[in-house]
Short mmCIF file of C-alpha atoms and ligand atoms in Angstrom, two decimals:
data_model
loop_
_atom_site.label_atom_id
_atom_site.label_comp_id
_atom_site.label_asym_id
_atom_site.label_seq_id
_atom_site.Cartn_x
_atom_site.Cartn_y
_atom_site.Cartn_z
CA UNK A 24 246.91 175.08 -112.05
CA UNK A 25 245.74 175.46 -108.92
CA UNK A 26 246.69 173.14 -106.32
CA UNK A 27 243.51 171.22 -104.78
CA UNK A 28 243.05 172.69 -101.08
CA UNK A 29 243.82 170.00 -98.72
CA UNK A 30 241.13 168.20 -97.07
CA UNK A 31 239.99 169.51 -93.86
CA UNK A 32 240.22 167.54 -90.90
CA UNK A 33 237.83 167.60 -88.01
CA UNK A 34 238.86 167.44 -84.30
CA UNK A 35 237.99 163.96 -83.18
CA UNK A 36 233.87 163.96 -82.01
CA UNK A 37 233.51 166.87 -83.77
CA UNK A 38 229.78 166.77 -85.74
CA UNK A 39 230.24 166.90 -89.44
CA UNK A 40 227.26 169.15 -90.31
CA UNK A 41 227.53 168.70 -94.24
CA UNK A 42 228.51 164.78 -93.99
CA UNK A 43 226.18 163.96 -91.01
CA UNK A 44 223.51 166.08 -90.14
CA UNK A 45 222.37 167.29 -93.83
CA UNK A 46 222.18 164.02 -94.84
CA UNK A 47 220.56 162.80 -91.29
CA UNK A 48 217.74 165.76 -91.85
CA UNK A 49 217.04 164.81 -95.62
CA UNK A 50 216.63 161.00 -95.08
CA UNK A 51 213.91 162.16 -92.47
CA UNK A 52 211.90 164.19 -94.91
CA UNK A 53 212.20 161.71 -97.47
CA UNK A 54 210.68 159.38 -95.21
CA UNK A 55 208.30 162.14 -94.33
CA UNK A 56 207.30 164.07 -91.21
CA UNK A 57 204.68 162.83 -88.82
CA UNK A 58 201.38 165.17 -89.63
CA UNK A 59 202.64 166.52 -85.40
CA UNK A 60 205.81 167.02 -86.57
CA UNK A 61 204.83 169.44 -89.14
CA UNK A 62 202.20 170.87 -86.77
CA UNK A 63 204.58 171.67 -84.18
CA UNK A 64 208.05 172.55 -85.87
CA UNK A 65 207.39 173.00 -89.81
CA UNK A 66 207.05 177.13 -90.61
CA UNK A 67 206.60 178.51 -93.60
CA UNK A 68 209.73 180.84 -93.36
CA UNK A 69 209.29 182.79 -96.98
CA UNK A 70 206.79 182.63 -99.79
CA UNK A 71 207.89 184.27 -103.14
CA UNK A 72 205.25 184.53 -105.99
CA UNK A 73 207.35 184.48 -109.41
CA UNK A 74 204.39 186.19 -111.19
CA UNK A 75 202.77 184.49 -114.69
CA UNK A 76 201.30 180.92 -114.34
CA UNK A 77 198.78 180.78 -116.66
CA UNK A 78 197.32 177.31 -115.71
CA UNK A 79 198.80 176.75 -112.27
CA UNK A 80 197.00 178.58 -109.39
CA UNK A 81 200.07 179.56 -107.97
CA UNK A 82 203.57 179.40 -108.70
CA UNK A 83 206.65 180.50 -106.46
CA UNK A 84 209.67 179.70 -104.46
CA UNK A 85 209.38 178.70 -100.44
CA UNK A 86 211.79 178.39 -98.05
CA UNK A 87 210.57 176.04 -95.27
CA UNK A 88 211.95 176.38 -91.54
CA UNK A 89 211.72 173.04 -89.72
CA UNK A 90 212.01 174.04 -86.00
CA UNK A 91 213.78 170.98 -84.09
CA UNK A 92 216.28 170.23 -81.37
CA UNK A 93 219.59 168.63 -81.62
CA UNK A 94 221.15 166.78 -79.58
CA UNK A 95 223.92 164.83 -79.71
CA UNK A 96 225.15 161.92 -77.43
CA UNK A 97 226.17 158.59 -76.76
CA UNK A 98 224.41 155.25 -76.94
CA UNK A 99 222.41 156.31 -73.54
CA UNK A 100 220.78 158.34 -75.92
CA UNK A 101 218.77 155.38 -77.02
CA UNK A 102 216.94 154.92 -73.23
CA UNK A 103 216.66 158.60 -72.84
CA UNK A 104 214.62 158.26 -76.30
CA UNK A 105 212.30 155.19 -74.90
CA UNK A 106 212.07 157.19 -71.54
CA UNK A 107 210.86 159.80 -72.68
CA UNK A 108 208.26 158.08 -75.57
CA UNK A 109 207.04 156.04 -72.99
CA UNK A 110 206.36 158.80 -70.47
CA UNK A 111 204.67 160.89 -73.27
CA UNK A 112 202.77 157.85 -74.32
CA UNK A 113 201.19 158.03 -70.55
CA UNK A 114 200.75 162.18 -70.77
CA UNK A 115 201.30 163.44 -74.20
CA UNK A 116 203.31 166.79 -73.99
CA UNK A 117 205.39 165.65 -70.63
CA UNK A 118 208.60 165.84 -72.62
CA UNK A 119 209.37 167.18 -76.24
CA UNK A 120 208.14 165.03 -79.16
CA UNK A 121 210.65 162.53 -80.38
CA UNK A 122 210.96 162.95 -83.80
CA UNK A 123 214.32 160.92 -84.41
CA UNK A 124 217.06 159.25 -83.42
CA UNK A 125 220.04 158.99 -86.23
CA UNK A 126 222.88 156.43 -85.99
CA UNK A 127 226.14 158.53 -86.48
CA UNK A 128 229.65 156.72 -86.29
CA UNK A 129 231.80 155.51 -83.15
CA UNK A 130 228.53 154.41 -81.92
CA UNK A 131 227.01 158.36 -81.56
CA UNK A 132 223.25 159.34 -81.81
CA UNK A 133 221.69 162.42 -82.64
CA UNK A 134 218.08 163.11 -81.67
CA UNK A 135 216.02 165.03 -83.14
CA UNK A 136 213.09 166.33 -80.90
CA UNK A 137 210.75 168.97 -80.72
CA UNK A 138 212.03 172.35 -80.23
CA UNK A 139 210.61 174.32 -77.29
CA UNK A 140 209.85 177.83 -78.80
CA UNK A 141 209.77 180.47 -76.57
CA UNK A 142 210.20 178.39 -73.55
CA UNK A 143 212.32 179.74 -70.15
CA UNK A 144 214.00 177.36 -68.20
CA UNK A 145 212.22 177.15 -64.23
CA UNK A 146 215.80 177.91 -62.99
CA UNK A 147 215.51 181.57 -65.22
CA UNK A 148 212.20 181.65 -64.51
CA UNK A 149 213.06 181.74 -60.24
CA UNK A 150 216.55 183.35 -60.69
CA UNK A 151 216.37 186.02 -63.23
CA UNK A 152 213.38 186.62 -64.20
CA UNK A 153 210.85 188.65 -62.07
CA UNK A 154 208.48 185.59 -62.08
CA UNK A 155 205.35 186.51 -59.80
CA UNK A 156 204.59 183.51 -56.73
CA UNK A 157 201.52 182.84 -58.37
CA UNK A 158 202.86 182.08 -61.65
CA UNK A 159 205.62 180.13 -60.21
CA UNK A 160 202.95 178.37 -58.14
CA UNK A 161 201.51 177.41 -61.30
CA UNK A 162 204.23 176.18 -63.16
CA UNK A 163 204.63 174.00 -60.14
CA UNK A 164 201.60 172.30 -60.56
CA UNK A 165 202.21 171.01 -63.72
CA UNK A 166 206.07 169.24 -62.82
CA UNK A 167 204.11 167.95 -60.13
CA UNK A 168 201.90 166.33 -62.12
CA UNK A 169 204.42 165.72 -64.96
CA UNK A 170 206.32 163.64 -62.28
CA UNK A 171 203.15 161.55 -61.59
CA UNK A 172 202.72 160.66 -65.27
CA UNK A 173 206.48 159.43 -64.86
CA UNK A 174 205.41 156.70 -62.03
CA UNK A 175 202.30 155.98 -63.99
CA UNK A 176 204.08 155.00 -66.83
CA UNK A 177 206.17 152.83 -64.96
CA UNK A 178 202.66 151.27 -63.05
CA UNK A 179 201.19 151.08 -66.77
CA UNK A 180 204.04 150.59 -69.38
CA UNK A 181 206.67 148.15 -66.91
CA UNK A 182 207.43 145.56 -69.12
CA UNK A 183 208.09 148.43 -72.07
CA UNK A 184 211.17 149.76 -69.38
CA UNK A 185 212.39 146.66 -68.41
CA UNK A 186 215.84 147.98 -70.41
CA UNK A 187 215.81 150.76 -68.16
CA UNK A 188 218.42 149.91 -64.79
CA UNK A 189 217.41 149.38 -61.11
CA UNK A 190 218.99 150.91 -59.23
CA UNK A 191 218.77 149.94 -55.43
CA UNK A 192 220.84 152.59 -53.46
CA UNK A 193 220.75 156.05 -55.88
CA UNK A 194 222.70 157.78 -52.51
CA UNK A 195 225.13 155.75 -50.42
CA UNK A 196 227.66 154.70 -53.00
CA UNK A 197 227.76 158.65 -54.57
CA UNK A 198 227.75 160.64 -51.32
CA UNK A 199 230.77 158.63 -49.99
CA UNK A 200 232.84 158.64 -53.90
CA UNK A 201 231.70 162.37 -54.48
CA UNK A 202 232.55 163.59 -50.86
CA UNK A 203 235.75 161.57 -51.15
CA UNK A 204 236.43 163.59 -54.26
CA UNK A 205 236.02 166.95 -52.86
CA UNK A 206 237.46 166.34 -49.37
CA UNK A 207 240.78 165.31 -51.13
CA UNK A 208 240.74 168.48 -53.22
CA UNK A 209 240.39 170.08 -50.64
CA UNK A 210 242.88 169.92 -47.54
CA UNK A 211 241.31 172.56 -45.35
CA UNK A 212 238.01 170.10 -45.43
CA UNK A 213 239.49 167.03 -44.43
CA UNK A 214 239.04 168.15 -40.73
CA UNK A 215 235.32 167.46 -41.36
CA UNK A 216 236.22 163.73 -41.64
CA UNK A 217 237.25 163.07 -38.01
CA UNK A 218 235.35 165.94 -36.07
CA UNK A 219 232.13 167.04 -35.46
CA UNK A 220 230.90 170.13 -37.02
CA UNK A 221 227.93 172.84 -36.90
CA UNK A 222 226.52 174.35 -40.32
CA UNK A 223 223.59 176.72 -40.60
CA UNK A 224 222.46 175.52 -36.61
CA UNK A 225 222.24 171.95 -37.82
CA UNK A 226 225.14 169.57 -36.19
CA UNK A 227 227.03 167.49 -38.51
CA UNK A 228 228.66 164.44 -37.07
CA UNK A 229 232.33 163.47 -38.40
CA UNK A 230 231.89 162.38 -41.91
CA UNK A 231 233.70 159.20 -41.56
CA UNK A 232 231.62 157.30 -39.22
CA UNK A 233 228.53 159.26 -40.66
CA UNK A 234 229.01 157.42 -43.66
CA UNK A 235 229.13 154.17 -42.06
CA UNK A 236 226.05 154.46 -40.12
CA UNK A 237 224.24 155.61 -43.44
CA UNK A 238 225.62 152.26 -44.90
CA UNK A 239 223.90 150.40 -42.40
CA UNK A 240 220.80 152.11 -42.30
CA UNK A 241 220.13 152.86 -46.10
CA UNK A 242 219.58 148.60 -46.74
CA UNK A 243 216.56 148.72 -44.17
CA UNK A 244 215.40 151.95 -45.24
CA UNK A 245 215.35 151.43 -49.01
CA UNK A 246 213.91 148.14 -48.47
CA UNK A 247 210.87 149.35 -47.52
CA UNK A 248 210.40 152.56 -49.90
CA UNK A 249 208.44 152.19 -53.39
CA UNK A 250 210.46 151.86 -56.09
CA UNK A 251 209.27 153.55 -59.29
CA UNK A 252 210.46 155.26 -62.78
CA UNK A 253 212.42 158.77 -62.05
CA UNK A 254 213.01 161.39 -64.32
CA UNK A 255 216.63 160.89 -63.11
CA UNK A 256 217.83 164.78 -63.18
CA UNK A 257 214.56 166.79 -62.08
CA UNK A 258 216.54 169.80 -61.78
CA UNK A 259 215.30 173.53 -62.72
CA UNK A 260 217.07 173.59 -65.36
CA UNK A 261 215.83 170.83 -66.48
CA UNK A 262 211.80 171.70 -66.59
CA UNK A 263 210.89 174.28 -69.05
CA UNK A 264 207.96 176.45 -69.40
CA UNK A 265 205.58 179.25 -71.33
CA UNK A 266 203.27 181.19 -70.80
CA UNK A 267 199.80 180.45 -72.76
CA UNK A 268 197.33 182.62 -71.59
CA UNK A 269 196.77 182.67 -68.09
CA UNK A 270 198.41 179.34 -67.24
CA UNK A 271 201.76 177.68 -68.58
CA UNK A 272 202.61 175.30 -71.02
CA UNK A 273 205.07 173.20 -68.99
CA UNK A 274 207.86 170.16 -70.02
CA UNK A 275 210.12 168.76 -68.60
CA UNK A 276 213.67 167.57 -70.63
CA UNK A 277 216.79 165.84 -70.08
CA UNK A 278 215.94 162.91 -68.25
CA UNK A 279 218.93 160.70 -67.12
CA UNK A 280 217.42 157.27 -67.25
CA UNK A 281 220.67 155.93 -66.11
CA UNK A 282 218.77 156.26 -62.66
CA UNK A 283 216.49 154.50 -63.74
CA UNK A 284 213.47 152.34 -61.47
CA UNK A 285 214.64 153.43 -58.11
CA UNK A 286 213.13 155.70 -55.10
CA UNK A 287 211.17 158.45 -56.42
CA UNK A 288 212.61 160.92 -53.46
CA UNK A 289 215.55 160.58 -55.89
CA UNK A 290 213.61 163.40 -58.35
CA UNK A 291 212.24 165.46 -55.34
CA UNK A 292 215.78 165.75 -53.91
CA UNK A 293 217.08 167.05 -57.12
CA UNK A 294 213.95 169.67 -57.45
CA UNK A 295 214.35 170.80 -53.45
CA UNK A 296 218.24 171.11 -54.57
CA UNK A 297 218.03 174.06 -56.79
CA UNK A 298 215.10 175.47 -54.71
CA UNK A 299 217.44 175.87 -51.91
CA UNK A 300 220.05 178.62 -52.08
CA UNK A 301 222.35 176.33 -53.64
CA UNK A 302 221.03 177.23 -56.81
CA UNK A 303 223.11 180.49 -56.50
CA UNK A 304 225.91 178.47 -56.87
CA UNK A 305 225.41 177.64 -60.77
CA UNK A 306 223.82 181.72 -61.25
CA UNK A 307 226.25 184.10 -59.42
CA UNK A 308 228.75 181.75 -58.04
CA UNK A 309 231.01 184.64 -57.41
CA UNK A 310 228.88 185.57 -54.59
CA UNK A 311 228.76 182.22 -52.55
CA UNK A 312 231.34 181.64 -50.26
CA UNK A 313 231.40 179.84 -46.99
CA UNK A 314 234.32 180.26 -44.06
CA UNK A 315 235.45 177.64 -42.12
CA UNK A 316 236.83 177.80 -38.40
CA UNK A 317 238.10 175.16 -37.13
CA UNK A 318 238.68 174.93 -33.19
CA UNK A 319 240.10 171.87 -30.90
CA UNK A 320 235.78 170.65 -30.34
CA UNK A 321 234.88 170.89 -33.52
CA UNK A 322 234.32 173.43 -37.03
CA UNK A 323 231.49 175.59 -38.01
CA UNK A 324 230.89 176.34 -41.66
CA UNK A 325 228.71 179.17 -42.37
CA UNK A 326 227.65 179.62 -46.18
CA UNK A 327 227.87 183.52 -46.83
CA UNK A 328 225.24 184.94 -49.63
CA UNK A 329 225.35 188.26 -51.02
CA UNK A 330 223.08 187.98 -54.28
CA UNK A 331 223.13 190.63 -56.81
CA UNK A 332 219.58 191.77 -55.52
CA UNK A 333 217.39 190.91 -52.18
CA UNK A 334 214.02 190.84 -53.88
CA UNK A 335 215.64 187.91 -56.25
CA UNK A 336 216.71 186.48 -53.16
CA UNK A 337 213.08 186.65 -51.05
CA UNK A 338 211.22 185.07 -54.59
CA UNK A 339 213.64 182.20 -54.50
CA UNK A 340 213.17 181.47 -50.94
CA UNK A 341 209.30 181.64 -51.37
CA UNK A 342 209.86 178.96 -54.49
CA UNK A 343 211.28 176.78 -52.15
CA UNK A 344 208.84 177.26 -49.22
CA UNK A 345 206.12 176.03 -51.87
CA UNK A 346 208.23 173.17 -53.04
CA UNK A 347 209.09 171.95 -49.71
CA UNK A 348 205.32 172.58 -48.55
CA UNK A 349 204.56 170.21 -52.00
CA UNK A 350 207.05 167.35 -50.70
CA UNK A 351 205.82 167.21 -47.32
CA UNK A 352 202.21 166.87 -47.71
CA UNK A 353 202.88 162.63 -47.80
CA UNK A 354 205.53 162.64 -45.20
CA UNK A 355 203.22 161.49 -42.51
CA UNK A 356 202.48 158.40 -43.80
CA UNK A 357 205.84 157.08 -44.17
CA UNK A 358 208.84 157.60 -40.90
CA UNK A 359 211.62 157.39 -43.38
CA UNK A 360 210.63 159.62 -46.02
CA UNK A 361 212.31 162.76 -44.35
CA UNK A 362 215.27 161.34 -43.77
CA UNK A 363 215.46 159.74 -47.45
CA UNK A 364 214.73 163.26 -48.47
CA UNK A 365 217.52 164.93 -46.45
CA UNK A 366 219.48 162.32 -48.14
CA UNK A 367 217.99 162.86 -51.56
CA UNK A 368 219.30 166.44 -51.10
CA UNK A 369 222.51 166.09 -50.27
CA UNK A 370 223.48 163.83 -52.99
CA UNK A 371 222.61 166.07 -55.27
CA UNK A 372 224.17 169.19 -53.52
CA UNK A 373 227.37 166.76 -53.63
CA UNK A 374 227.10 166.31 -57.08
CA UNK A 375 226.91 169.86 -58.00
CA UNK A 376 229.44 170.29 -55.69
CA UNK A 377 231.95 167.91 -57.26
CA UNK A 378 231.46 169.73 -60.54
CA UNK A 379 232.83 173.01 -59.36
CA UNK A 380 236.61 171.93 -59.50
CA UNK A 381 237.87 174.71 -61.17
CA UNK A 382 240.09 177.10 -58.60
CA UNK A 383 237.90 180.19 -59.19
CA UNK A 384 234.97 177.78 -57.73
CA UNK A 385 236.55 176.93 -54.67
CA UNK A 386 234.32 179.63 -52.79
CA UNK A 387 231.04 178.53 -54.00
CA UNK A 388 232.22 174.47 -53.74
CA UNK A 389 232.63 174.85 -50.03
CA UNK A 390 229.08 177.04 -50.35
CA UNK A 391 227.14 174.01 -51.65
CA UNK A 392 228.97 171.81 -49.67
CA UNK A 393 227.86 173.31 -46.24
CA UNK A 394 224.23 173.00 -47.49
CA UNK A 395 224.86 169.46 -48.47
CA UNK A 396 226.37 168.98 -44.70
CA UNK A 397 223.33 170.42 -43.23
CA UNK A 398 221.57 168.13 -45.42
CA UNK A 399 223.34 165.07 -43.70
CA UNK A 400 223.21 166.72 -40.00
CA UNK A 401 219.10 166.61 -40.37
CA UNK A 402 219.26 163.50 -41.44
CA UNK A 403 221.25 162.02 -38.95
CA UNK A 404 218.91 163.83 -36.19
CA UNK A 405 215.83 162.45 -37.63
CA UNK A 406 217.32 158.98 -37.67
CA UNK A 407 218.58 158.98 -34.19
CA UNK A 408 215.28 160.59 -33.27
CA UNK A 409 213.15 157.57 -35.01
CA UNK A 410 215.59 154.79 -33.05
CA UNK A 411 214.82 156.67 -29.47
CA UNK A 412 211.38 156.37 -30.82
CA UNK A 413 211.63 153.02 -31.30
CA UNK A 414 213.38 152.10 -28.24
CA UNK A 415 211.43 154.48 -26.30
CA UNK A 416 208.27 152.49 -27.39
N1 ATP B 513 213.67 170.52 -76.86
C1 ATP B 513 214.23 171.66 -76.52
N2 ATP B 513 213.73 172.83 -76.95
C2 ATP B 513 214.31 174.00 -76.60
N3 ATP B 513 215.39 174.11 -75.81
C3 ATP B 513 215.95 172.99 -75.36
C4 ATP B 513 215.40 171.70 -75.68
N4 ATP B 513 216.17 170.77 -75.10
C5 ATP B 513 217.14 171.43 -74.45
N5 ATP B 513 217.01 172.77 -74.59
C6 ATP B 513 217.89 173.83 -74.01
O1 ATP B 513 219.21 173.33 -73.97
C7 ATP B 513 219.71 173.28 -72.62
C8 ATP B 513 220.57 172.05 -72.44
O2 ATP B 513 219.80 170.89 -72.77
P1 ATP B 513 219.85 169.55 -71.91
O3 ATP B 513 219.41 169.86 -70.53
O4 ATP B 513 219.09 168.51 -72.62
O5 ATP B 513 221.41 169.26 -72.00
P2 ATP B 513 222.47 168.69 -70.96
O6 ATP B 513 223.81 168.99 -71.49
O7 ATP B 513 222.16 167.29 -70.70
O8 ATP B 513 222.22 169.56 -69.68
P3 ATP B 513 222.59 169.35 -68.14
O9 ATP B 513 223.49 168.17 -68.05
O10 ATP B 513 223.22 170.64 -67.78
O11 ATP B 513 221.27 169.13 -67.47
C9 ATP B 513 218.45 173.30 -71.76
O12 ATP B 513 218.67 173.84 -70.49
C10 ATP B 513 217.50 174.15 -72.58
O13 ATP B 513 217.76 175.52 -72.35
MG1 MG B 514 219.84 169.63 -68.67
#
C-alpha cells in the first residue's frame, strides 16, 4: 500500500485557493449575481452543442468566465468597501463595482470587485505609453470630476461615513517620522538637519527648526481649511482608464480611507506627486540620482535625470503643467492653499521616499528626496512671504 502523501502545509497568510476562495466564489453564485454583475464580468467563455435533443431546443456544455478582481487584505478592507459604495452611490462608475466582501480567517477579507478589462493605469498611460496631451487632457477631466463626487458624497452621505477617521493634521506628524526615517538611514543627509540648503533654485532652511515652525503654523492653517472625504492615495497608479471611442472610460481604485475626512489638498498633493519627475523614481529608478555637496554655508542637492527617452520626458512634464494649471485655478481665493499644497507634496514625495530602502535605491531615495526638499523650501517662502504680508499691512 501506498503511503497517504502528507498533508501540505501552507506558509502562514498564504490564500488557500481550493479551501477559501472556491468555496468563497460558489457561496456567491449560489446566492446569485446582481443582474450588473453579470452584465459587467459574466462571459460566455465556450458553448459546445452535444448534437440530438429531440424535445429540448438546445442542449450542450458551457463554460462560464466570471471576470472579477481579487483582493485580499485586512479588516481595513471593510471601510475601503463602504468608501468606495458610498462614493459610487454619489457617481456610479467612480470606482469598480463591489461585488463582495468574504470573511476569511485571522480576521482577513477578500473582495471581490469588478474587474477593469482592458484598462491602463494613468501612471502607464504618462510614462510608457505614447499617450497624446489631448487624450491625457481628457482623462484628466474625468479624476477631476471623480474627486468631486468624493466630497459630494461626504456633503450628501456624512452620517453613512461617520466610521470613516478624521484626521486633523494628514502632514506634520508623517513629514517629521518619515524624514526622521530616511535621514537616519542615511548619514551623508543628516547635514540637512542643522544647515541650510539649496535644491533645484529653491532654498531649504535646516530641517530641524523647519519642522518646528511647520508645527506651529499647521494648527492655524488647518483650522481654517475645509475638511472633506479624500480618496486617501490619489496617485497615478491608482486611477485607471480606457479608451471608448473618442473619450475615456475613467476609475479610480485603491482608496486608503485610513485618511479619511481631512483636507482635500491631501488627494491633489498625491496626484501633483507623480506628475512631477518624481514619478521616475518608481519607472526607471536606475536613472535618478541626486549629488550632494556639502560646503562650510550650506549643501546643494541637485536631482540628476537621464530618462530612457526625452520625448517621454517632455509628455510627462506637459501632464504636470496641466495638473498644476487644474490645482491652481482656486488658489486665489484661499492664502494658505499653496503652501498646504507644497506641503501636500512633500509628504507624499517623503513617503515614496521612505519606501525605497533597499541599497540599490539609495540613488533615486536621495532623487525624491530633493524634490520633496524643494517642496518644503516653497513652502517656507510662501509662508514667510504671507507673515511680511501681514505685518506689512
Ligand atoms: N478592479 C481592478 N481591475 C483591474 N485591475 C485592477 C483592479 N484593481 C487593481 N488592479 C490592478 O492591480 C494593481 C494593484 O492594485 P491596488 O492599487 O488596489 O493594490 P495596492 O497593493 O494597494 O497598490 P499600491 O499600494 O501600490 O497603490 C493596480 O495598479 C491595477 O493595475
Ligand atoms: Mg494602488
Amino acid at each position: 500500500m501506498v503511503d497517504p502523501s502528507p498533508p501540505i502545509v501552507l506558509p502562514p497568510g498564504t490564500v488557500d485557493l481550493a479551501s477559501e476562495v472556491v468555496p468563497a466564489v460558489r457561496a456567491l453564485l449560489r446566492r446569485g449575481l446582481p443582474d450588473d454583475f453579470v452584465k459587467a464580468c459574466v462571459r460566455v467563455g465556450a458553448f459546445e452543442a452535444f448534437g440530438g435533443g429531440y424535445k429540448s431546443e438546445l442542449v450542450g456544455g458551457l463554460r462560464i468566465d466570471v471576470n472579477a478582481a481579487m483582493k485580499l487584505g485586512g479588516p481595513e478592507l471593510d471601510r475601503h468597501v463602504l468608501l468606495m459604495e458610498r462614493v459610487n452611490r454619489t457617481r456610479e462608475r467612480t470606482f469598480p463595482s463591489v461585488q463582495a466582501v468574504v470573511k476569511l480567517t485571522g480576521g482577513r477579507r477578500l473582495l471581490f470587485m469588478e474587474q477593469l478589462l482592458g484598462h491602463t493605469t494613468l501612471l502607464d498611460l504618462v510614462y510608457r505609453r505614447r499617450t497624446s496631451m489631448a487624450d491625457l487632457d481628457k482623462i484628466l477631466s474625468h479624476v477631476f470630476v471623480g474627486v468631486r463626487a468624493v466630497r459630494r458624497t461626504h456633503r450628501e452621505q456624512a452620517r453613512a461615513l461617520a466610521r470613516l477617521p478624521r484626521t486633523t493634521d494628514p502632514y506634520g506628524p508623517r513629514l517629521r517620522a518619515k524624514l526622521g526615517a530616511i535621514l537616519a538611514g542615511d548619514r551623508e543627509l543628516r547635514v540637512l538637519r542643522k544647515k541650510p540648503g539649496t535644491v533645484l533654485g529653491e532654498n531649504v532652511p535646516p530641517l530641524d527648526p523647519l519642522l518646528d515652525a511647520l508645527d506651529a503654523w499647521l494648527p492655524r492653517a488647518l483650522s481654517g481649511a475645509p475638511r472633506t472625504l479624500c480618496h486617501g492615495d490619489l496617485h497615478l497608479g491608482n486611477v485607471m482608464a480606457r479608451r471608448r471611442g473618442r473619450g475615456f472610460s475613467v476609475r479610480m481604485i485603491d482608496p486608503n480611507p485610513d485618511v479619511g475626512i481631512t483636507d482635500p489638498l491631501y488627494d491633489a498633493g498625491k496626484l501633483l506627486h507623480f506628475a512631477e519627475p518624481v514619478g521616475w523614481a518608481t519607472i526607471d529608478p536606475a536613472h535618478c540620482r541626486a549629488t550632494l555637496r556639502v560646503t562650510k554655508r550650506g549643501y546643494r542637492l541637485e536631482p540628476r535625470l537621464a530618462p530612457s527617452s526625452a520625448a517621454a520626458e517632455r509628455r510627462r512634464a506637459s501632464f504636470e503643467l496641466s495638473v498644476r494649471d487644474r490645482l491652481g485655478a482656486a488658489r486665489r481665493r484661499d492664502p494658505t492653499r499653496s503652501a498646504r499644497l507644497e506641503l501636500a507634496t512633500a509628504a507624499a514625495h517623503v513617503g515614496l521616499a521612505a519606501l525605497l530602502t533597499d541599497k540599490k535605491d539609495a540613488g533615486a531615495r536621495r532623487f525624491v528626496l530633493a524634490y520633496a526638499l524643494r517642496a518644503l523650501g516653497a513652502f517656507h517662502r510662501i509662508v514667510m512671504q504671507e507673515a511680511s504680508g501681514a505685518s506689512g499691512a
